[in-house]
XYZ file of C-alpha atoms in Angstrom:
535
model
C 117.342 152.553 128.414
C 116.272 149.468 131.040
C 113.835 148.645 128.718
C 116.085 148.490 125.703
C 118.759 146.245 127.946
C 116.359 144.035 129.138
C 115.543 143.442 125.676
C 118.813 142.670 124.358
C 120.085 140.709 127.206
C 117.986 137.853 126.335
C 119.364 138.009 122.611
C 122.704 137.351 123.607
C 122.379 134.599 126.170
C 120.689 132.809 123.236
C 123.773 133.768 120.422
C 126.160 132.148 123.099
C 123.992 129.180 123.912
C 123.041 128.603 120.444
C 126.873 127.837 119.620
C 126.845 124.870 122.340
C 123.014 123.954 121.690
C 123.674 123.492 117.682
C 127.395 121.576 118.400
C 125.007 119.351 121.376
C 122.355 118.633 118.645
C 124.427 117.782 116.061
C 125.841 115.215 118.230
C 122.584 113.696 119.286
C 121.996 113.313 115.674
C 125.234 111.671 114.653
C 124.514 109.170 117.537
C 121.276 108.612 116.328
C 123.407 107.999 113.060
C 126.001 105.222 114.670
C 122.658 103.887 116.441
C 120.546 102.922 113.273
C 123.728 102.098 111.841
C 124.440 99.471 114.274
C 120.921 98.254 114.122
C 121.315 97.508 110.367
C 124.830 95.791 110.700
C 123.833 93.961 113.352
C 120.576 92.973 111.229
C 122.917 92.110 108.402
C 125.376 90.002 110.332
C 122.695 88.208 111.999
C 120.689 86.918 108.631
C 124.171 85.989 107.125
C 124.708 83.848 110.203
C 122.195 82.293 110.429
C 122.481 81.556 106.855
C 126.148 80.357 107.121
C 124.903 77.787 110.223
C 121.977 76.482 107.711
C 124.627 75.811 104.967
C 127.105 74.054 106.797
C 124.895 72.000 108.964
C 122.993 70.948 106.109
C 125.597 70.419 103.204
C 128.903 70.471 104.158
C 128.876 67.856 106.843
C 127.731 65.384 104.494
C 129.775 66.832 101.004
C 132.701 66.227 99.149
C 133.957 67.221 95.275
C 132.419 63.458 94.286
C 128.771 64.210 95.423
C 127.641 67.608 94.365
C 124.617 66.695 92.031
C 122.229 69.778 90.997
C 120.179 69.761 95.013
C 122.925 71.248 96.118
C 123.166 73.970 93.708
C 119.656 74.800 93.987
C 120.004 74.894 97.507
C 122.568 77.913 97.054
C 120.596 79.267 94.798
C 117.456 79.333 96.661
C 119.153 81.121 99.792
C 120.756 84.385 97.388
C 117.420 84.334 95.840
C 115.274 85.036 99.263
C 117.421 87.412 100.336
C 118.873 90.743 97.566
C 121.628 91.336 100.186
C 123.604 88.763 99.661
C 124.888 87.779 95.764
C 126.962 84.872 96.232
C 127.550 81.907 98.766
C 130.302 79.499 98.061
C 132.191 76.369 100.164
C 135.923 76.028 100.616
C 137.824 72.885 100.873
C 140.295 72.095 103.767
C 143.285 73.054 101.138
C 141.540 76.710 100.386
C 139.798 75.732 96.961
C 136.151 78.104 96.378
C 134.359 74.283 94.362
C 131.106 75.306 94.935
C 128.995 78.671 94.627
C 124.828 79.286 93.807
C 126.330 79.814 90.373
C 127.251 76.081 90.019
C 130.198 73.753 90.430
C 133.723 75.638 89.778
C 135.667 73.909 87.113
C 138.691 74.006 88.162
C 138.453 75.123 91.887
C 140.457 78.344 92.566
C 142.676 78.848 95.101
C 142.178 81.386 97.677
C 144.407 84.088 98.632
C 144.965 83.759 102.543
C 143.531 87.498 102.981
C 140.690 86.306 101.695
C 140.148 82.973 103.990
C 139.099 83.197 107.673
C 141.156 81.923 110.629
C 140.270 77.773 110.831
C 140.942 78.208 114.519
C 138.480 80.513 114.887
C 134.541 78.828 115.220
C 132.715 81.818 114.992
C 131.743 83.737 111.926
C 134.689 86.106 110.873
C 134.176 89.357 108.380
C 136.807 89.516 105.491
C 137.208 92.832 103.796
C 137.014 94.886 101.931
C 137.066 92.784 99.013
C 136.855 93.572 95.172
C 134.700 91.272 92.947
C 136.549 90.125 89.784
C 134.248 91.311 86.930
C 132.688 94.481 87.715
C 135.659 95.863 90.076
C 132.840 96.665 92.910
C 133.975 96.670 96.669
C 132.106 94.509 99.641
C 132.397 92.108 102.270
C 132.094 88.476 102.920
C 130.873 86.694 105.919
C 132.844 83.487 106.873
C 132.192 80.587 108.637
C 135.131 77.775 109.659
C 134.104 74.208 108.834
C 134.946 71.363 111.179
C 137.102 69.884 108.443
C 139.166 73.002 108.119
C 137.372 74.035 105.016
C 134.952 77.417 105.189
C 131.622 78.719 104.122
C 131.474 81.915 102.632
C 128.525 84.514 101.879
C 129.139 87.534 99.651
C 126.984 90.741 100.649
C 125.996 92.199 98.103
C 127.650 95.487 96.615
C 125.210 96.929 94.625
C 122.758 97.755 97.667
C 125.379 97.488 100.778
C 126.060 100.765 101.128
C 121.622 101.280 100.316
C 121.316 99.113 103.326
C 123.327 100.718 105.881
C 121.514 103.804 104.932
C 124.608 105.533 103.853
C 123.742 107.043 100.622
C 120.766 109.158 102.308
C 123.697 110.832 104.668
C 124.155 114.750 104.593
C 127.490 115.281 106.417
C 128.886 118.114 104.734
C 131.894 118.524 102.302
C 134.712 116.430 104.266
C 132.485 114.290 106.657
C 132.425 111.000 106.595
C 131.027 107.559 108.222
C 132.977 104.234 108.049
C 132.691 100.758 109.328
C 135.879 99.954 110.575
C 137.767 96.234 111.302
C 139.167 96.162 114.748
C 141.985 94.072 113.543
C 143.458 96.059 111.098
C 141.384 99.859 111.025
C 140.810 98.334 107.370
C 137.071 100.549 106.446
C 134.596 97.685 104.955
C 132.027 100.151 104.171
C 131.431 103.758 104.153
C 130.625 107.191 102.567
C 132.002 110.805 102.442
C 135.469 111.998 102.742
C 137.289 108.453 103.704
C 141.131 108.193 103.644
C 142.418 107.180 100.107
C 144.308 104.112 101.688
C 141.008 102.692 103.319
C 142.336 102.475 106.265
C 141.209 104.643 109.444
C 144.345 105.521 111.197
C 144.393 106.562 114.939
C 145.385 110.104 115.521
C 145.207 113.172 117.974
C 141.223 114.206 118.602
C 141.245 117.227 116.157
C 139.269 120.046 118.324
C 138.478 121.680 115.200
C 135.960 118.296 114.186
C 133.382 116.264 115.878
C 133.899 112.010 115.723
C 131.593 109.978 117.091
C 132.279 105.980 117.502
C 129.891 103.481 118.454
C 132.033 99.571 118.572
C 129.054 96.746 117.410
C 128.445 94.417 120.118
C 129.886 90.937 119.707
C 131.222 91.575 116.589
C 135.193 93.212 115.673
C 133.546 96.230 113.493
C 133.348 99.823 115.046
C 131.306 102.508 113.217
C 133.259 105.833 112.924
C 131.463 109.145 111.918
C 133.571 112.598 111.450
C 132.011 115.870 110.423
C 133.733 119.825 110.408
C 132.785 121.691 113.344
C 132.872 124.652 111.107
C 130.318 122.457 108.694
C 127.921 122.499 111.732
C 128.334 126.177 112.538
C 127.777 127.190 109.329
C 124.227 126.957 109.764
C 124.195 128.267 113.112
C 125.866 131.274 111.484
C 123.651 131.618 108.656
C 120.331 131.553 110.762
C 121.589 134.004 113.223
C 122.468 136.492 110.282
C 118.591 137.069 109.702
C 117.364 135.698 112.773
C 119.172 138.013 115.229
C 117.416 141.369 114.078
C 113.976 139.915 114.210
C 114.628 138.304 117.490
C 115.872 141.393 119.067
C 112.192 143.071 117.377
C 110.187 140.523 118.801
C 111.818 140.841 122.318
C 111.123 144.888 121.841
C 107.444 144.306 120.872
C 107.035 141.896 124.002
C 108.662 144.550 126.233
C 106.780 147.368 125.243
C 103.537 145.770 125.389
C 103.945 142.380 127.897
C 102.856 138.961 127.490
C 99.688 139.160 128.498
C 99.112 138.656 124.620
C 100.775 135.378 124.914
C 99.515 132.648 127.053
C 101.674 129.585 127.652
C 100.610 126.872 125.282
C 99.210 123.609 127.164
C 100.944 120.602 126.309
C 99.760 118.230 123.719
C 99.680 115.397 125.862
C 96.984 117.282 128.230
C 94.994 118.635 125.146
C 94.831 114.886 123.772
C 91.699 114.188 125.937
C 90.279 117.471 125.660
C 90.115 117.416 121.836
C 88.704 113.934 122.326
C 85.990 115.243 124.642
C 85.573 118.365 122.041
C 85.457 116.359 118.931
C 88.239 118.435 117.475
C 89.969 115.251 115.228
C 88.985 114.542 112.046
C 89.422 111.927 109.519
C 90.005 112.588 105.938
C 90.328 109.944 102.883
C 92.759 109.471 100.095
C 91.605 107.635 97.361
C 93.187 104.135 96.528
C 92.499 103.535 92.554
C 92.587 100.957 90.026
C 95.267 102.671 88.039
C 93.890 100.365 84.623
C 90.650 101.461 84.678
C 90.971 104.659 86.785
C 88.428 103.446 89.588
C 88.455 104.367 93.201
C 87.839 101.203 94.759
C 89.045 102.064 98.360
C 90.749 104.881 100.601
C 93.196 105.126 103.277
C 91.556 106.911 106.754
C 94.148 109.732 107.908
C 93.356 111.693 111.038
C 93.619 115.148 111.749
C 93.494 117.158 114.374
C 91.752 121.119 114.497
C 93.738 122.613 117.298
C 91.890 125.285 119.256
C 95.261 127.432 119.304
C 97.000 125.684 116.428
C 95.533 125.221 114.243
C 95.141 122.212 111.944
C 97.820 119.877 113.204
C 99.109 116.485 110.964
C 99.700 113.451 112.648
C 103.087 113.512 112.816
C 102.933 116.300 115.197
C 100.751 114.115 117.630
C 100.787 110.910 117.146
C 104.315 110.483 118.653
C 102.929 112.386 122.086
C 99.977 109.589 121.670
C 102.141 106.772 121.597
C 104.231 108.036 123.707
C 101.880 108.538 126.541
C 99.650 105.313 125.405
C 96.714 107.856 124.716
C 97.058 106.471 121.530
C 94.785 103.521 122.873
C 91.912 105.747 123.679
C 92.443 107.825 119.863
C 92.869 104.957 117.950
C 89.074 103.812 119.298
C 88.106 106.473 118.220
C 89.692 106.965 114.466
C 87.957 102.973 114.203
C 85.086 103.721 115.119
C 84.630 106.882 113.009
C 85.504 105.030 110.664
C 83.561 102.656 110.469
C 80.378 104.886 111.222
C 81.755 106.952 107.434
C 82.298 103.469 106.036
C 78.651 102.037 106.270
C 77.544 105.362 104.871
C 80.054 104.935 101.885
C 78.873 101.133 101.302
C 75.066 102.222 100.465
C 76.118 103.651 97.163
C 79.093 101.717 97.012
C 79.466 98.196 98.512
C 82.557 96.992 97.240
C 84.141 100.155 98.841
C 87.267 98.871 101.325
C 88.343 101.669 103.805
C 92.080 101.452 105.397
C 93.302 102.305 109.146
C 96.628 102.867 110.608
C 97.220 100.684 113.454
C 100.240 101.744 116.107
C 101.992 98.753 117.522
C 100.999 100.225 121.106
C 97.160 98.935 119.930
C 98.832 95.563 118.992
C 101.651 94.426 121.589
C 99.081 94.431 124.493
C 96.865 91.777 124.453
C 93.870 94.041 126.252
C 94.602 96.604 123.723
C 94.480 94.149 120.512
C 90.966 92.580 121.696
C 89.851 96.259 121.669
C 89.938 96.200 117.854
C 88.672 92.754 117.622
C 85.526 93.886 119.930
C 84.967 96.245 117.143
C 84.911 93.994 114.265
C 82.501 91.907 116.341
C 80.267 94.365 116.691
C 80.301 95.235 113.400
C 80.554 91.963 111.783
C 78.577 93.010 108.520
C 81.465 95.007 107.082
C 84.697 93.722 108.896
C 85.559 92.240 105.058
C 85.705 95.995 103.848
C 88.123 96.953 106.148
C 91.996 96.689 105.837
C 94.420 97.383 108.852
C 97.423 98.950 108.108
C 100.992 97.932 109.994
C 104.262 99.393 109.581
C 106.962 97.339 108.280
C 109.458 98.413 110.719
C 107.061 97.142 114.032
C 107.273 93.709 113.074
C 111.061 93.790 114.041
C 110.760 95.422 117.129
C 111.693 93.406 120.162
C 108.539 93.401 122.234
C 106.697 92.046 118.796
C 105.824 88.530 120.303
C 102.226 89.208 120.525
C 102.186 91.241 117.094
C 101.098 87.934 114.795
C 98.548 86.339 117.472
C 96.828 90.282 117.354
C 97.038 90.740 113.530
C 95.709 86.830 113.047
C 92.539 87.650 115.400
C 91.962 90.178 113.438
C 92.356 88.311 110.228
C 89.592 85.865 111.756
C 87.331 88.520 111.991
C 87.294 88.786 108.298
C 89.111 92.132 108.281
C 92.414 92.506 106.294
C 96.286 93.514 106.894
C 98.195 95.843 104.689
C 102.107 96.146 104.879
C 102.269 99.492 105.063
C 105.626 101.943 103.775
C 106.916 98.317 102.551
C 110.786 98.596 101.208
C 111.460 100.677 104.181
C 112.259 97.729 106.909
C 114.020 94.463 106.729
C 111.253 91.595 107.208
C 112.401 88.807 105.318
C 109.916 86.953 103.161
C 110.034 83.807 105.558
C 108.631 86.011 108.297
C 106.211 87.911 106.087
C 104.931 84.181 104.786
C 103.941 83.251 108.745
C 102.249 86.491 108.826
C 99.992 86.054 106.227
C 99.319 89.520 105.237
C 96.911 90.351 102.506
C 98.403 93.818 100.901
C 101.552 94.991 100.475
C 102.581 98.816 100.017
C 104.967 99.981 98.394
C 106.498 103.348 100.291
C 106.600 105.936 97.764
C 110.497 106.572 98.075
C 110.620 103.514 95.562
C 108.091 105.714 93.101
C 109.756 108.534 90.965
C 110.016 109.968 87.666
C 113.177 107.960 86.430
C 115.790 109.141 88.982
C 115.783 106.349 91.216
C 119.048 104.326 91.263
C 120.144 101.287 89.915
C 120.314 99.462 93.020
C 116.794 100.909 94.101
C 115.259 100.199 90.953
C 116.337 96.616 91.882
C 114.769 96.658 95.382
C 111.304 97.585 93.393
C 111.512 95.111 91.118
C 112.236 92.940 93.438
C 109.257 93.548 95.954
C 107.250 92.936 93.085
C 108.771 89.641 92.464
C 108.334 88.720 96.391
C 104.101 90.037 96.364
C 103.723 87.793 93.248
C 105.014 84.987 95.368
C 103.629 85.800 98.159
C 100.527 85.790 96.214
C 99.238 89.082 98.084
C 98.208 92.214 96.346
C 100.371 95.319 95.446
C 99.289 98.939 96.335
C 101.373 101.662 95.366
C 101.958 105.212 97.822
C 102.730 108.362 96.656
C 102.124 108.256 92.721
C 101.684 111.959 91.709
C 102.516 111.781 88.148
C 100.884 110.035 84.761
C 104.910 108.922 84.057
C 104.899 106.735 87.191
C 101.336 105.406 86.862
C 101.985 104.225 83.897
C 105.804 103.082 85.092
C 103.955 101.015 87.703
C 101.383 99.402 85.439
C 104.374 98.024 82.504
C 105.796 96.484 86.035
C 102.727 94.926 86.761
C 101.139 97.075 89.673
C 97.900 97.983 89.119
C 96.999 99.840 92.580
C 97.855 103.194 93.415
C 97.420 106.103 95.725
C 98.760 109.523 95.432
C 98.213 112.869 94.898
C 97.454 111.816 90.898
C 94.109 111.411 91.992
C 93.352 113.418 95.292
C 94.547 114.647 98.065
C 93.408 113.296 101.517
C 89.727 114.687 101.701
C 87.084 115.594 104.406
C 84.316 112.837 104.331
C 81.867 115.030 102.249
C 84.483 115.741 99.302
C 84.647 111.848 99.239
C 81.234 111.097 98.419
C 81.276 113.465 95.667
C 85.128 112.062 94.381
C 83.141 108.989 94.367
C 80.277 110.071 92.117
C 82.848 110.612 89.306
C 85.619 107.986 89.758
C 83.709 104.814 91.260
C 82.534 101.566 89.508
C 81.502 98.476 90.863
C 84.969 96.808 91.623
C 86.801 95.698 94.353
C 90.233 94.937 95.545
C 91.618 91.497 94.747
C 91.668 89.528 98.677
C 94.259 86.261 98.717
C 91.571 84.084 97.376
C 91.466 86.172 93.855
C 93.787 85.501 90.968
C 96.433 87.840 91.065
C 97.705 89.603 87.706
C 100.332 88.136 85.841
C-alpha cells in the first residue's frame, strides 16, 4: 500500500493548490488587463492633449465669431482626419456657446448644458462623460480644455471604435464580469463592457468574497479602471479540468512509481539549449510566399525560423523567441537567421532576381547602437543584394520607451539600400505623423483586419482607413493572413494588391521554395517608394 499512498499524495497537494494557483493566475491576468488598459487610456488622453494645446494655442488666442473664414475649418478638419479616434473638435465661447466644430461654423451657436462644460477654474484638461451624441444615440467622452478667456476647447472621442481601442470588445470575463473606466468625481463609468450597473454608475460597496475586483487608478488623471469577475466563473474551469485530469494524473503518478524516473530526465532550459542548437545547427528557416494577388505571382517571401529541438521536437518561435529576447541571445540568433538568409537569398536571385526576401527584426537588435551596426555590417558586406531585402518591425516597438535609437537604426539601414516593413500594422497606435519621420517603405496589414465578412463595423473602418493612410503615405500595402479566394478578392476591390497567407502556401523549407517558385514566379517585383503606387 506505500506505493499506492505515495502515489496519491502528490494528487491531492496539487487539487488543493490548484484552487489557489487558478484564483492567483486569474489575478495576474486581470492585472495584466487594468495594465494594457491604462496604457491605452493614457495613450488616448495624451494624443487628445496634445491636440487640445495645438488648437487653442493656435486658434483661439487669436479668434472671435467675426473672423472664422474657411482656414480655420480646415484646420479642424485636418486634426479628426489624422487621427479615427476622435470624430469631432469644437470651441466654446466665454458664455458656453459650441460656434465652431470640423463640421463648419454653427448657425446659431448652441448653448451648453453645464454637465457638459468643464470647470473654467480648472487649467488642465478635464474628461466629461459619459455623453450621448444627438443623432445616432451612441455613448462617449469628450476631452476639455479651459481657455484663458473662459471659453473651452472640446474633442469628441470617437464612439464607434472607443470601446475597439481600449481593447474591450476582445474581453472574455464570463457571464456577470465586467471592466469599467470609472470618474473619480462622481463613480460615473465613461467606458466599459460586461455586466455594468444599469445606472452607470459604480457604487462603493462591501468586498464581496464570493468575486474577484481588481482596480488600477490612471496616473495624473481622475479615471480609475475597475474589473470584477465570479470567483465561481474562474473555478469553473479549474473544476472542469480536474474532472478528467484527476484520473490520468493519479495513472501517470502510478506508472512513475512502479517503474521510476529514470525514464524521464529533467529537461534543460531553453535559455542554455539556445547556444547549443546554435553550435548544432538545429534552427531552420522556412519561407511563406508574398504574392501579387492580380496576377497570382510570388514576387517575395517572409523568412520564419524554426527550431528542431533534440527533445522537443520542432518548436515555433513563439516558444523561444521570448527566452531570446529575454536573455539578449536574441543578438547572437538574429545573426544568424540574416545571414542564412541571405546565403538562401543569392541562391533564389539566380533564377529569380527580382525576388525580395523579408526578416523579423526584435527591437533588442535595434535599441543598442552596437547591436544595430551588426545588421548594417551585413548589408555592407553584402552590398549586391541589400535592395532585395526588407526588414520587418513591429508596430508596437516604435512606442516603447527606450525607442530613441529605433529611427537612427532603421534609417542606417535604409541607407544601405535595404527596406522596412511595418509589420502586424492596425495592431499599435503610431500615428501617421510619426510613421511619416520614419519613412518606412511597406506596410502590413495584421491579419485580424482580414476575414470572410464578419469583421465589425468599426473594424471594417480601421481597414479602410489604413488603406487611406498607405495611399498617403505613398508606401506599399501587403496583406497577412489571407487564406480564402473571398478575401483575396475583398482586398483587391479595396485596392490591395499584396498578400500572404495560407491561400498560397504555408511557410516552407528552402527546397519546397524553389520548386513553389517554378510554378508561381514571373519576372516582377514589389513596388519600392520611388514606383507609382495603384490608384
Amino acid at each position: 500500500m506505500g506505493i499506492f499512498s505515495v502515489a496519491l499524495l502528490p494528487q491531492f497537494l496539487l487539487f488543493f493548490l490548484g484552487y489557489f494557483h487558478t484564483i492567483f493566475n486569474e489575478k495576474q491576468n486581470l492585472r495584466t488587463v487594468l495594465e494594457l488598459g491604462d496604457r491605452q487610456m493614457s495613450s488616448l488622453m495624451r494624443a487628445a492633449e496634445i491636440t487640445l494645446e495645438d488648437v487653442k494655442s493656435h486658434l483661439t488666442n487669436d479668434l472671435d465669431e467675426t473672423s472664422i473664414n474657411e482656414s480655420h475649418v480646415r484646420r479642424l478638419q485636418k486634426i479628426v482626419y489624422e487621427d479615427p479616434r476622435f470624430r469631432e473638435i469644437g470651441i466654446v465661447n466665454q458664455d458656453g456657446y459650441l460656434y465652431l466644430t470640423n463640421l463648419g461654423v454653427i448657425e446659431p451657436p448652441v448653448l451648453l448644458s453645464e454637465s457638459n462644460r468643464s470647470d473654467p477654474l480648472r487649467e488642465e484638461m478635464q474628461i466629461i462623460g459619459p455623453v450621448t451624441t444627438t443623432v445616432m444615440q451612441e455613448q462617449s467622452v469628450i476631452f476639455a480644455l479651459p481657455t484663458e478667456d473662459q471659453g473651452e476647447v472640446n474633442l469628441l472621442v470617437n464612439p464607434v471604435i472607443l470601446n475597439y481601442w481600449l481593447g474591450l470588445n476582445s474581453l472574455n470575463l464570463g457571464p456577470d464580469g465586467y471592466i469599467a473606466y470609472v470618474l473619480d468625481s462622481d463613480q460615473e463609468i465613461i467606458a466599459g463592457t460586461g455586466l455594468l450597473p444599469r445606472n452607470g454608475v459604480l457604487s462603493s460597496q462591501t468586498p464581496d468574497r464570493s468575486r474577484i475586483q481588481l482596480e488600477r487608478r490612471l496616473e495624473a488623471s481622475d479615471i480609475t479602471i475597475v474589473v470584477d469577475v465570479s470567483k465561481a466563473w474562474v473555478l469553473g474551469k479549474w473544476i472542469d479540468f480536474w474532472k478528467f485530469g484527476i484520473p490520468l494524473s493519479i495513472a501517470s503518478s502510478l506508472l512513475i512509481a512502479l517503474f521510476g524516473s529514470r525514464f524521464f530526465p529533467p529537461q534543460k532550459s531553453l535559455e542554455g539549449d539556445i547556444p547549443r542548437a546554435l553550435f548544432n545547427d538545429e534552427f531552420r528557416l522556412h519561407y511563406q510566399p508574398v504574392v501579387d494577388m492580380e496576377t497570382g505571382s510570388c514576387i517575395g517571401c517572409e523568412a520564419l525560423i524554426r527550431w528542431q529541438h533534440t527533445d522537443r521536437g520542432l518548436l515555433f518561435p513563439g516558444v523561444f523567441i521570448p527566452v531570446a529576447e529575454e536573455t539578449k541571445l536574441i543578438v547572437k540568433l538574429g545573426d544568424w537567421i540574416i545571414q542564412k538568409a541571405i546565403e538562401d537569398l543569392y541562391e533564389l536571385l539566380i533564377e529569380h532576381p527580382y525576388l525580395y526576401l523579408s526578416i523579423n527584426l526584435s527591437p533588442i537588435q535595434l535599441v543598442s547602437g552596437n547591436d544595430s551596426r551588426r545588421i548594417v555590417n551585413h548589408l555592407k558586406k553584402y552590398h549586391q543584394i541589400s535592395k532585395n531585402l526588407i526588414f520587418e518591425i513591429t508596430e508596437n516597438i516604435l512606442i516603447e520607451d527606450n525607442q530613441t535609437n529605433i529611427p537612427k537604426a532603421l534609417l542606417d539601414i535604409q541607407d544601405q539600400g535595404a527596406k522596412i516593413a511595418l509589420d502586424d500594422f492596425g495592431t499599435g497606435h503610431s500615428g501617421i505623423s510619426y510613421l511619416s519621420k520614419l519613412k518606412v517603405d511597406y506596410l502590413k496589414i495584421d491579419r485580424r483586419f482580414i476575414t470572410d465578412g464578419e469583421l465589425p463595423v468599426h473594424a471594417t473602418s480601421l481597414l479602410e482607413g489604413m488603406i487611406d493612410l498607405g495611399r498617403r503615405l505613398q508606401v506599399t500595402l501587403v496583406a497577412e493572413g489571407v487564406e480564402t479566394e473571398f478575401q483575396k478578392q475583398g482586398l483587391l476591390k479595396k485596392g490591395v494588391r499584396y498578400g500572404q497567407g495560407y491561400l498560397w502556401a504555408k511557410p516552407m523549407p528552402i527546397e519546397e521554395f524553389h520548386q513553389f517558385l517554378a510554378t508561381h514566379s514571373q519576372e516582377v517585383q514589389l513596388p519600392s517608394q520611388d514606383m507609382k503606387l495603384l490608384p
